[in-house]
XYZ file of C-alpha atoms in Angstrom:
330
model
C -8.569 30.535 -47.631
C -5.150 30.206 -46.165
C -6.331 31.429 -42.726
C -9.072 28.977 -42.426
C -6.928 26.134 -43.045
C -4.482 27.453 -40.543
C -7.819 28.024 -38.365
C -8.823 24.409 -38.763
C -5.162 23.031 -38.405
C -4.839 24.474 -34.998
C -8.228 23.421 -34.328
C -7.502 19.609 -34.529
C -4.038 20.253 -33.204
C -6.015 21.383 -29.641
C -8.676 18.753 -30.298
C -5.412 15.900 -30.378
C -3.822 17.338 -26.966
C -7.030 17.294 -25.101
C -7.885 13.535 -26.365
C -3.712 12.530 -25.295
C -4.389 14.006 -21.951
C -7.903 12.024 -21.673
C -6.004 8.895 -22.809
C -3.293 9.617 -20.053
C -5.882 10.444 -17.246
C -8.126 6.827 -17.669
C -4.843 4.746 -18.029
C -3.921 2.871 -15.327
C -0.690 4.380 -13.639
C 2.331 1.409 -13.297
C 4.304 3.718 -10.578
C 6.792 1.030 -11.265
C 5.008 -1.567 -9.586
C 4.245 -4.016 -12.746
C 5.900 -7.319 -12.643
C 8.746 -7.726 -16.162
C 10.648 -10.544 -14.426
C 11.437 -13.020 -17.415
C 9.852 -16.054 -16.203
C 7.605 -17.713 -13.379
C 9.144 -17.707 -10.292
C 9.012 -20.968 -7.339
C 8.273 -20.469 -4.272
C 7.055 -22.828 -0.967
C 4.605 -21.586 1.278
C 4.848 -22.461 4.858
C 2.032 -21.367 6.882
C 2.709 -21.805 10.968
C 0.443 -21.594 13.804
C 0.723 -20.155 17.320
C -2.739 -20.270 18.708
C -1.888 -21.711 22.469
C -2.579 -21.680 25.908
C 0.437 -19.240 26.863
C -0.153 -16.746 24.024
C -3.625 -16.368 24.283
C -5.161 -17.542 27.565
C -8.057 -16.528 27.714
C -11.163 -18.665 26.617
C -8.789 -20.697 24.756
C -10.666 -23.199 23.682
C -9.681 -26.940 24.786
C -13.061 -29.327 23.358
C -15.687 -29.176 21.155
C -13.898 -28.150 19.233
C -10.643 -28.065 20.128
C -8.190 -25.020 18.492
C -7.221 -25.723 15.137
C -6.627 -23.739 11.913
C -8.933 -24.898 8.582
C -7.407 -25.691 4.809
C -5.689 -22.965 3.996
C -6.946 -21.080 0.751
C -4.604 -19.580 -1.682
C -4.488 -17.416 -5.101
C -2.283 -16.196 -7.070
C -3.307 -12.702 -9.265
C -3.296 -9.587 -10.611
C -4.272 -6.324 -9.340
C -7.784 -6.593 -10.893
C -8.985 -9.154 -8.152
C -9.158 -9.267 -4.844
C -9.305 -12.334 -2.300
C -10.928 -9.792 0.550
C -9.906 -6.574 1.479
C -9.825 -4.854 4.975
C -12.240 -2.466 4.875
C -14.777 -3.582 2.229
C -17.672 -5.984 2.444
C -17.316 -9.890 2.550
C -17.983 -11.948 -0.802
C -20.298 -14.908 -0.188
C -17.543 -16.578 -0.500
C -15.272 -15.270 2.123
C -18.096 -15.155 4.433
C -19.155 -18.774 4.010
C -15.178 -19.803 4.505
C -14.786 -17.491 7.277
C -18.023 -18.825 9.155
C -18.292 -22.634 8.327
C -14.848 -23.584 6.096
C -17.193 -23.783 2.864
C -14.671 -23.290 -0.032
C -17.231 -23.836 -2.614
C -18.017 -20.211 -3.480
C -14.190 -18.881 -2.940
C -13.140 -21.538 -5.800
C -16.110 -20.426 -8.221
C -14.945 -16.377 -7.912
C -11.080 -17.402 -8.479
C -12.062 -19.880 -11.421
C -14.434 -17.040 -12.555
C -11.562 -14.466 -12.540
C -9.334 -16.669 -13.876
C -11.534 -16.715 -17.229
C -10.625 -12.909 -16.963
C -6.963 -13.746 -17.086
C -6.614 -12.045 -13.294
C -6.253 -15.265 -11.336
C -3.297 -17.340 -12.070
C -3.676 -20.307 -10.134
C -5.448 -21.416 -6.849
C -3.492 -23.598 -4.305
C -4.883 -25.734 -0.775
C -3.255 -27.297 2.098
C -4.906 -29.432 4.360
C -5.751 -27.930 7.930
C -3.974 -28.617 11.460
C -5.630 -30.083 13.664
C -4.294 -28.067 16.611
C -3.398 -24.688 17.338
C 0.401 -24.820 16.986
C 1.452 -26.793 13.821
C 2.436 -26.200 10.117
C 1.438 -26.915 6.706
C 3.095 -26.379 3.567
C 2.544 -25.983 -0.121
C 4.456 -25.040 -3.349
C 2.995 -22.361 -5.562
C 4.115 -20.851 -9.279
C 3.933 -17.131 -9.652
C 3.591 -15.668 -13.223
C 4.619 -12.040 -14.118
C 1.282 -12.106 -15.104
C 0.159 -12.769 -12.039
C 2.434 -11.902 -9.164
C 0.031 -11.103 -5.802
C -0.575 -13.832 -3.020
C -3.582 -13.903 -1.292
C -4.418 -16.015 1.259
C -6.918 -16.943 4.118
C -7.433 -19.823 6.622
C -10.102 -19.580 9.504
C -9.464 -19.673 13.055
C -11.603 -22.686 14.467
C -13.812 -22.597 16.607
C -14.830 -19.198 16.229
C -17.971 -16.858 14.548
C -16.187 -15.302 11.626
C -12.742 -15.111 12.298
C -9.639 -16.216 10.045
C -6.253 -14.811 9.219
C -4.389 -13.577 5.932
C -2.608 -11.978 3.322
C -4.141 -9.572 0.735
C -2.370 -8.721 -2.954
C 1.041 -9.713 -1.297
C 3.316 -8.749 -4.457
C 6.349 -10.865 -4.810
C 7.881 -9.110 -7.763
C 9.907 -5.969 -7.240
C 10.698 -4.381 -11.312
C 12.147 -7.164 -12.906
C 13.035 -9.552 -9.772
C 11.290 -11.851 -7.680
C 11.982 -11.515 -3.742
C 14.114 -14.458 -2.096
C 12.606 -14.534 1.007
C 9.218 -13.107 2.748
C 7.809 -13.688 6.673
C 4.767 -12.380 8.008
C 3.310 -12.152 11.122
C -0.097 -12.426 10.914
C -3.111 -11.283 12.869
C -7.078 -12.100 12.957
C -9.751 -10.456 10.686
C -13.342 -10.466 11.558
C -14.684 -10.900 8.277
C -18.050 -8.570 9.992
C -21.362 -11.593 9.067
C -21.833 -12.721 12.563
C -21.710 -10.259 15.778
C -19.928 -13.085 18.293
C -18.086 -12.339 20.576
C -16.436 -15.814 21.701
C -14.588 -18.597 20.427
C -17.632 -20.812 20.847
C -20.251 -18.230 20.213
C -23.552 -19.362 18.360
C -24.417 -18.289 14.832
C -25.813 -15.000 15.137
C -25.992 -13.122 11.676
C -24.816 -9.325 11.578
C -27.685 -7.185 9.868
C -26.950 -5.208 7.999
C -23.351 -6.328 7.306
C -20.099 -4.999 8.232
C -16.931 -4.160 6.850
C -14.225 -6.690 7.168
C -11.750 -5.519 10.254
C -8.447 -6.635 11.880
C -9.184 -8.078 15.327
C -6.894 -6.223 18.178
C -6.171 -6.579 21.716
C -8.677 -3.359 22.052
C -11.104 -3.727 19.795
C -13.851 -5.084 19.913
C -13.333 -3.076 23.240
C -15.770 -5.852 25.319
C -15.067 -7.794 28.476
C -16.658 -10.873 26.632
C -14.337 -10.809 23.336
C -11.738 -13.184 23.068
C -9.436 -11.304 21.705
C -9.475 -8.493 24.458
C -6.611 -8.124 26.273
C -6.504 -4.657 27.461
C -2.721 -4.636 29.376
C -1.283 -5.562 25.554
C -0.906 -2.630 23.178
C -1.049 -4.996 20.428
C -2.094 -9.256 20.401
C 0.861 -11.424 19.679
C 1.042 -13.315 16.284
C -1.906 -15.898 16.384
C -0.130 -16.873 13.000
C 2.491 -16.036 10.414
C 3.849 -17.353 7.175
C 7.084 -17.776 5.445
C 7.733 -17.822 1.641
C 11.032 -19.129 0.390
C 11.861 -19.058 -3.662
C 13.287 -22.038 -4.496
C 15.791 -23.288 -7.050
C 13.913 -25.393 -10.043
C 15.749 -26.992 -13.093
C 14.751 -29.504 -15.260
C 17.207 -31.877 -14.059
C 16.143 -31.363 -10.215
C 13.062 -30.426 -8.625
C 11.007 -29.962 -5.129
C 7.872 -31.219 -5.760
C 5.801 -29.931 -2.407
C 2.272 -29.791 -2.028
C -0.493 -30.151 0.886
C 2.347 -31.347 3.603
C 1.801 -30.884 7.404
C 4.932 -30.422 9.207
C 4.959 -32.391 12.217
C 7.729 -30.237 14.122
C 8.204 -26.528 14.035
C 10.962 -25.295 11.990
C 11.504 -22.533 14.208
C 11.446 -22.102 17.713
C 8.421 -20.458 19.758
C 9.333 -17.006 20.248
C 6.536 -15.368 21.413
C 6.248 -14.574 25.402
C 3.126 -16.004 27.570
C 0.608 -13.442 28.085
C -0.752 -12.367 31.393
C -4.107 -12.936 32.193
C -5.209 -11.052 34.791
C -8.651 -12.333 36.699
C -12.172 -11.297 36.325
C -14.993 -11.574 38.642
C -18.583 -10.858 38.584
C -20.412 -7.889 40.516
C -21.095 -8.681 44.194
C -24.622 -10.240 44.959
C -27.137 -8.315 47.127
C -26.155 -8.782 50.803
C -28.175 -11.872 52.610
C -30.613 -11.369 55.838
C -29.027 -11.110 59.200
C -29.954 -14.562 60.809
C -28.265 -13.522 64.097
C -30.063 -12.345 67.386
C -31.368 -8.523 67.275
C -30.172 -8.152 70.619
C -25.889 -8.820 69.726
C -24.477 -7.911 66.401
C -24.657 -10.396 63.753
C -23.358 -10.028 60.233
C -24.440 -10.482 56.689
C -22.517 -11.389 54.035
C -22.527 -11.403 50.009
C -20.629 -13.445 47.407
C -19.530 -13.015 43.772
C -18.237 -15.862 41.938
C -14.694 -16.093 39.005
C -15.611 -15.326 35.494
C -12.355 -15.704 34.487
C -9.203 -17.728 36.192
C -5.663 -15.827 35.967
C -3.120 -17.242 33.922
C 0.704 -16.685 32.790
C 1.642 -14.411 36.136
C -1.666 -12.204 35.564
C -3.177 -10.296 38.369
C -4.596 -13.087 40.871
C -8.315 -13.395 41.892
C -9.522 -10.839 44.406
C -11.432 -12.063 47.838
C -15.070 -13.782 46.704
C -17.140 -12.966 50.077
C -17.481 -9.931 52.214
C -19.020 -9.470 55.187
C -20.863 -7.063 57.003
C -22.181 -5.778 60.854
C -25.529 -6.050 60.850
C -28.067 -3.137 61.779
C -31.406 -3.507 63.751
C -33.818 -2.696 60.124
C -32.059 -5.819 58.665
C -32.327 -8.241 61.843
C -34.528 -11.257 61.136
C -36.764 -11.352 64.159
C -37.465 -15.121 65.774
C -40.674 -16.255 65.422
């Protein structure tokens, strides 16, 4: 009798060790990453744009619509929701934003997710109307709650916009000071254009969302291509200050646009070397058969230089003539 009970002691003493080591293999590891500052935490956003002429030349566009940066679109969250991640499929939402500015399906996930308690709060600024400008906001970060995510799209352009995913803010029991980030496009992979001012033209089946670089998409016609960079300059970046808040002072800040840049332009003009088209075929020899007469061919400037880059090459050659080619008077 005394052996079974040992028998059945040890028995549920294995049964407990294999159900702790269960319990410890589903739970979610912290790695020391969870948030236990004691209270929210104040910062202001300021989101800058350097979309010009000198930083990125080519096919910059000037009308219809000019450059300009949308409303940007802002969460704050936990590490159970995601604005958009590189490398994963675009949300309705993040494809209508990123194609057409439509924030309508972007508010409905974050309101959704903040029933689950994994969205803290959503913040908007207004957008600029031109490439180079600034806009501003003030946002409250809860321990609860302490990722950024962000996204504003590039205008004109097919599916393009920049951003910040699951920035954390909270470092064990602190909140950072200070944060700047350079940022760089996304193509959030629904439309397969090329150019600025391409038409709508729906990618089927859908991509993954990717970061845009001076290489890739590796085609002549992409915007973005710039093969003599190893890397595009900052189209964008954003800088996050915490501020100071007591109940006797505070910085209320919300929706601004900065008329004047708070720092100066630091980025270098990039070179834009020419492109031309292939030659034509060579024209008729219109001279006499009995002298040498020449023909000639043309190609025309796809793309002008700009900012020192390599200048256009000659646009018509010419050529002796030979007696199969001679045009014969009537």
């Amino acid at each position: 009798m005394m052996s079974s009970e040992l028998l059945s002691f040890g028995w549920l003493q294995q049964l407990l060790v294999v159900l702790l080591k269960l319990t410890l293999s589903f739970a979610e590891p912290t790695n020391g990453t969870e948030c236990t500052a004691r209270g929210p935490a104040s910062y202001i956003l300021v989101f800058t744009g350097h979309w010009s002429p000198q930083t990125f030349p080519k096919q910059y566009p000037r009308f219809r619509p000019p450059a300009q940066w949308s409303k940007l679109m802002a969460i704050t969250h936990n590490k159970q929701h995601r604005l958009f991640q590189e490398g994963a499929l675009a949300s309705i939402g993040v494809q209508n934003f990123a194609e057409v500015g439509v924030t309508v399906d972007l508010v409905k996930g974050a309101k959704d997710a903040r029933k689950r308690r994994a969205v803290g709060a959503m913040y908007r600024t207004a957008g600029i109307a031109t490439g180079i400008g600034h806009s501003s906001t003030e946002l409250l970060l809860q321990p609860r709650s302490p990722l950024l995510s962000l996204m504003v799209k590039v205008i004109p352009s097919p599916d393009w916009f920049v951003g910040v995913d699951s920035l954390n803010l909270c470092e064990g029991d602190k909140w950072k000071q200070e944060v700047t980030l350079d940022l760089q496009p996304f193509d959030a992979g629904t439309d397969s254009g090329f150019t600025f001012s391409s038409p709508n033209y729906p990618t089927v089946p859908q991509e993954n969302i990717t970061r845009i670089t001076s290489q890739m998409p590796k085609h002549p016609a992409n915007s973005f291509y710039y093969p003599r960079l190893t890397e595009l300059p900052p189209i964008a970046s954003i800088q996050l200050t915490r501020q100071r808040r007591s109940s006797s002072r505070q910085t209320p800040m919300s929706n601004h646009i900065l008329p004047h840049p708070s720092h100066p332009q630091r980025f270098s003009e990039t070179p834009l070397d020419c492109e031309v088209s292939l030659w034509s075929s060579w024209g008729l020899c219109l001279g006499p058969c009995s002298s040498a007469g020449v023909r000639h061919r043309t190609r025309y400037i796809l793309l002008w230089p700009a900012n020192a880059g390599a200048p256009c090459p000659e646009m018509e050659e010419q050529t002796e003539c030979t007696a199969y080619n001679c045009l014969k008077p009537q």
